[in-house]
Short mmCIF file of C-alpha atoms in Angstrom, two decimals:
data_model
loop_
_atom_site.label_atom_id
_atom_site.label_comp_id
_atom_site.label_asym_id
_atom_site.label_seq_id
_atom_site.Cartn_x
_atom_site.Cartn_y
_atom_site.Cartn_z
CA UNK N 1 -54.33 16.04 0.09
CA UNK N 2 -55.21 12.11 0.49
CA UNK N 3 -58.24 11.99 1.62
CA UNK N 4 -58.03 10.29 4.82
CA UNK N 5 -54.24 11.33 6.24
CA UNK N 6 -52.66 9.36 9.50
CA UNK N 7 -49.78 10.39 10.85
CA UNK N 8 -47.08 7.61 9.99
CA UNK N 9 -44.61 7.42 13.19
CA UNK N 10 -42.91 4.96 13.67
CA UNK N 11 -44.60 6.13 18.06
CA UNK N 12 -42.79 3.43 20.74
CA UNK N 13 -44.73 3.90 24.33
CA UNK N 14 -43.54 1.29 27.56
CA UNK N 15 -45.59 -1.68 28.11
CA UNK N 16 -49.21 -0.64 29.95
CA UNK N 17 -49.21 3.26 28.09
CA UNK N 18 -52.35 3.89 27.19
CA UNK N 19 -51.57 4.17 23.06
CA UNK N 20 -53.97 7.06 21.47
CA UNK N 21 -53.59 6.79 17.63
CA UNK N 22 -55.30 9.50 15.78
CA UNK N 23 -56.63 9.67 11.35
CA UNK N 24 -57.24 13.16 9.69
CA UNK N 25 -60.61 13.02 7.26
CA UNK N 26 -61.38 15.52 4.69
CA UNK N 27 -64.81 14.62 3.07
CA UNK N 28 -67.38 15.16 5.39
CA UNK N 29 -69.61 12.65 4.18
CA UNK N 30 -67.71 9.70 5.78
CA UNK N 31 -70.37 8.06 8.59
CA UNK N 32 -68.65 5.09 8.45
CA UNK N 33 -65.05 4.66 9.86
CA UNK N 34 -62.69 1.28 10.94
CA UNK N 35 -59.76 0.34 12.55
CA UNK N 36 -57.34 -2.67 11.41
CA UNK N 37 -54.20 -3.35 12.75
CA UNK N 38 -51.14 -5.29 10.68
CA UNK N 39 -48.61 -7.23 12.37
CA UNK N 40 -45.67 -7.15 10.23
CA UNK N 41 -45.62 -9.19 7.55
CA UNK N 42 -48.98 -10.50 6.93
CA UNK N 43 -52.55 -8.69 5.25
CA UNK N 44 -54.15 -6.19 7.72
CA UNK N 45 -57.01 -6.80 9.78
CA UNK N 46 -60.47 -5.38 11.42
CA UNK N 47 -59.78 -4.16 14.98
CA UNK N 48 -62.58 -2.20 15.40
CA UNK N 49 -65.57 -0.06 13.59
CA UNK N 50 -67.70 2.24 14.49
CA UNK N 51 -70.85 4.74 12.77
CA UNK N 52 -70.58 8.75 12.88
CA UNK N 53 -70.41 9.96 15.94
CA UNK N 54 -69.46 8.97 19.40
CA UNK N 55 -66.71 6.17 21.60
CA UNK N 56 -66.69 2.02 20.85
CA UNK N 57 -64.95 0.42 22.94
CA UNK N 58 -64.15 -3.67 22.42
CA UNK N 59 -61.90 -4.80 25.78
CA UNK N 60 -58.98 -2.18 26.14
CA UNK N 61 -59.35 -0.95 22.34
CA UNK N 62 -61.66 2.16 21.94
CA UNK N 63 -62.81 4.05 18.77
CA UNK N 64 -63.43 8.16 18.67
CA UNK N 65 -64.96 10.13 15.97
CA UNK N 66 -65.34 13.65 16.10
CA UNK N 67 -67.51 14.92 12.65
CA UNK N 68 -67.28 18.51 13.76
CA UNK N 69 -63.25 17.95 13.45
CA UNK N 70 -63.06 15.48 11.00
CA UNK N 71 -60.96 13.40 13.88
CA UNK N 72 -60.78 10.21 14.22
CA UNK N 73 -58.75 8.09 17.85
CA UNK N 74 -58.88 4.52 18.75
CA UNK N 75 -56.91 4.62 22.16
CA UNK N 76 -55.24 1.17 23.25
CA UNK N 77 -55.18 0.95 27.62
CA UNK N 78 -52.48 -1.61 29.23
CA UNK N 79 -50.89 -1.26 26.18
CA UNK N 80 -49.60 -4.49 24.95
CA UNK N 81 -45.57 -6.15 23.69
CA UNK N 82 -48.14 -8.59 21.28
CA UNK N 83 -50.30 -5.16 20.82
CA UNK N 84 -46.87 -4.10 18.59
CA UNK N 85 -48.03 -3.45 14.73
CA UNK N 86 -49.45 -1.28 11.82
CA UNK N 87 -52.85 0.42 12.82
CA UNK N 88 -54.95 1.45 9.70
CA UNK N 89 -57.45 3.42 9.61
CA UNK N 90 -60.26 3.52 6.95
CA UNK N 91 -63.68 4.10 5.42
CA UNK N 92 -65.61 3.46 2.60
CA UNK N 93 -65.36 5.80 -0.34
CA UNK N 94 -69.04 6.47 -2.38
CA UNK N 95 -71.04 3.14 -3.79
CA UNK N 96 -72.09 -0.06 -2.58
CA UNK N 97 -68.76 -1.34 -3.59
CA UNK N 98 -66.35 -1.93 -0.24
CA UNK N 99 -63.43 -0.43 -1.14
CA UNK N 100 -61.46 1.00 1.03
CA UNK N 101 -59.11 4.51 1.56
CA UNK N 102 -57.29 3.43 3.77
CA UNK N 103 -54.55 6.25 6.13
CA UNK N 104 -50.76 5.62 5.69
CA UNK N 105 -51.18 3.65 8.59
CA UNK N 106 -49.26 4.37 11.56
CA UNK N 107 -46.38 1.93 13.43
CA UNK N 108 -46.70 1.50 17.12
CA UNK N 109 -43.84 -0.90 18.75
CA UNK N 110 -44.44 -1.37 22.72
CA UNK N 111 -41.91 -2.35 24.08
CA UNK N 112 -40.89 -4.57 27.83
CA UNK G 1 -60.51 -23.17 6.16
CA UNK G 2 -57.89 -21.79 3.99
CA UNK G 3 -59.68 -18.02 3.85
CA UNK G 4 -57.10 -16.02 1.49
CA UNK G 5 -54.53 -16.99 -0.72
CA UNK G 6 -51.96 -14.53 -2.79
CA UNK G 7 -48.73 -16.58 -5.06
CA UNK G 8 -46.77 -16.28 -5.37
CA UNK G 9 -45.72 -14.99 -1.56
CA UNK G 10 -41.90 -13.41 -3.34
CA UNK G 11 -40.69 -12.25 -6.63
CA UNK G 12 -38.39 -10.72 -8.74
CA UNK G 13 -38.47 -9.69 -11.93
CA UNK G 14 -36.50 -8.03 -14.17
CA UNK G 15 -37.81 -4.36 -16.13
CA UNK G 16 -40.21 -5.07 -19.02
CA UNK G 17 -40.83 -9.38 -17.28
CA UNK G 18 -45.08 -9.94 -17.40
CA UNK G 19 -46.33 -11.74 -15.15
CA UNK G 20 -49.65 -13.35 -13.20
CA UNK G 21 -50.47 -12.59 -9.75
CA UNK G 22 -53.15 -14.93 -7.94
CA UNK G 23 -56.02 -15.16 -5.19
CA UNK G 24 -58.08 -17.38 -3.66
CA UNK G 25 -60.96 -17.10 -1.34
CA UNK G 26 -63.13 -19.88 0.46
CA UNK G 27 -65.33 -17.90 2.13
CA UNK G 28 -67.24 -17.48 -0.66
CA UNK G 29 -66.85 -14.14 -1.81
CA UNK G 30 -69.15 -12.13 -4.49
CA UNK G 31 -66.87 -8.83 -4.49
CA UNK G 32 -62.37 -9.00 -4.39
CA UNK G 33 -60.30 -6.32 -4.60
CA UNK G 34 -56.12 -5.99 -5.29
CA UNK G 35 -54.47 -2.95 -3.32
CA UNK G 36 -50.65 -2.08 -2.84
CA UNK G 37 -49.38 -0.62 -0.24
CA UNK G 38 -46.10 0.98 -0.21
CA UNK G 39 -43.74 2.91 2.77
CA UNK G 40 -45.97 6.00 3.10
CA UNK G 41 -48.46 5.53 1.42
CA UNK G 42 -50.48 2.97 3.13
CA UNK G 43 -52.78 0.68 0.52
CA UNK G 44 -54.42 1.44 -2.55
CA UNK G 45 -57.34 -0.04 -4.75
CA UNK G 46 -55.87 -0.68 -7.67
CA UNK G 47 -58.53 -3.25 -9.69
CA UNK G 48 -61.47 -4.28 -7.33
CA UNK G 49 -64.52 -6.73 -9.18
CA UNK G 50 -67.64 -7.21 -7.43
CA UNK G 51 -69.22 -10.56 -9.53
CA UNK G 52 -67.77 -13.25 -11.08
CA UNK G 53 -67.13 -11.66 -14.52
CA UNK G 54 -67.10 -7.94 -13.29
CA UNK G 55 -63.98 -5.80 -13.28
CA UNK G 56 -63.78 -2.33 -11.89
CA UNK G 57 -60.92 0.21 -11.61
CA UNK G 58 -59.66 1.25 -8.40
CA UNK G 59 -56.80 4.28 -7.90
CA UNK G 60 -54.03 3.54 -9.74
CA UNK G 61 -55.25 0.47 -11.99
CA UNK G 62 -52.57 1.92 -14.69
CA UNK G 63 -50.19 -0.90 -15.96
CA UNK G 64 -51.96 -3.84 -14.73
CA UNK G 65 -54.52 -6.11 -15.73
CA UNK G 66 -57.98 -8.39 -14.04
CA UNK G 67 -59.88 -11.53 -13.93
CA UNK G 68 -62.72 -12.74 -12.02
CA UNK G 69 -63.77 -16.06 -15.16
CA UNK G 70 -63.97 -17.92 -11.68
CA UNK G 71 -65.85 -16.21 -8.23
CA UNK G 72 -63.33 -17.81 -6.84
CA UNK G 73 -60.69 -16.01 -7.57
CA UNK G 74 -59.38 -13.24 -9.06
CA UNK G 75 -55.92 -12.32 -10.91
CA UNK G 76 -53.63 -9.45 -11.28
CA UNK G 77 -51.17 -9.20 -13.98
CA UNK G 78 -48.10 -6.94 -15.17
CA UNK G 79 -47.90 -7.08 -18.05
CA UNK G 80 -44.53 -4.84 -18.36
CA UNK G 81 -43.32 -4.26 -14.82
CA UNK G 82 -41.71 -1.24 -14.25
CA UNK G 83 -39.58 -0.36 -11.08
CA UNK G 84 -41.95 1.69 -9.43
CA UNK G 85 -44.33 -1.50 -9.74
CA UNK G 86 -42.11 -2.57 -6.81
CA UNK G 87 -44.44 -3.26 -3.85
CA UNK G 88 -46.16 -6.18 -1.97
CA UNK G 89 -49.54 -6.49 -3.38
CA UNK G 90 -52.48 -7.44 -1.55
CA UNK G 91 -56.20 -9.40 -2.48
CA UNK G 92 -58.18 -9.28 -0.46
CA UNK G 93 -62.39 -10.65 0.08
CA UNK G 94 -66.45 -9.21 1.40
CA UNK G 95 -69.27 -10.66 1.96
CA UNK G 96 -71.89 -8.94 -1.08
CA UNK G 97 -73.02 -5.92 0.27
CA UNK G 98 -76.78 -6.03 0.01
CA UNK G 99 -78.68 -5.06 2.99
CA UNK G 100 -77.44 -4.22 6.39
CA UNK G 101 -74.66 -5.60 8.56
CA UNK G 102 -71.93 -4.97 6.77
CA UNK G 103 -69.51 -3.64 9.25
CA UNK G 104 -66.58 -2.79 6.37
CA UNK G 105 -64.69 -6.63 6.98
CA UNK G 106 -61.69 -7.39 4.53
CA UNK G 107 -60.41 -9.92 4.59
CA UNK G 108 -56.86 -10.32 2.78
CA UNK G 109 -54.22 -13.08 2.09
CA UNK G 110 -51.02 -12.73 3.53
CA UNK G 111 -49.25 -10.82 0.82
CA UNK G 112 -46.76 -10.94 -2.52
CA UNK G 113 -43.76 -9.52 -2.27
CA UNK G 114 -42.54 -8.01 -6.22
CA UNK G 115 -39.30 -6.84 -6.72
CA UNK G 116 -38.66 -5.28 -10.66
CA UNK G 117 -34.62 -4.18 -11.04
#
């Protein structure tokens, strides 16, 4: 079992829909979580990060962590065609090296 | 400011051939990483470096070697390429984690697409 699991999709939604992207993780010691966005044929870019439990909002994006169920979510409100990309959740491994464990990534398509 | 630059962007190899992927960053970052990305597998760490002259193994290091002779460069070598090494390779860099304030941000290049026949 991978330490971070993510449904690869693809997920297709109409423009304006609310999108929910999810990951589960296995190690309760993980406390810091990130969402990266990767456009086709590009490298991933950091979208949001959140620490421990709770919500973090940035414009149309909300990141949520539920430590009790080891569940990470990214919500996109009023989705746009420009949001079409692969979204990867990630968390640092143990140690002070910046190594990240990534989920498999969920491919999202927002149709006009 | 170019960020992280990978060369070459595309390469086709025959089984058994060798090659080197070059990663260069101009952000004066201490840490550098090589990941591979395969369908359904996400990004997996091959090797990483926490400073000039240092390297360490990641999750999937077999069949690869790395060198970090200069702070700005991180080389990934395949000594004898195998079809299982067909993948998209991403280099990333990060500033030092010492102190507080690290956001988990890795800066990625645009990838090098390698096909081994």
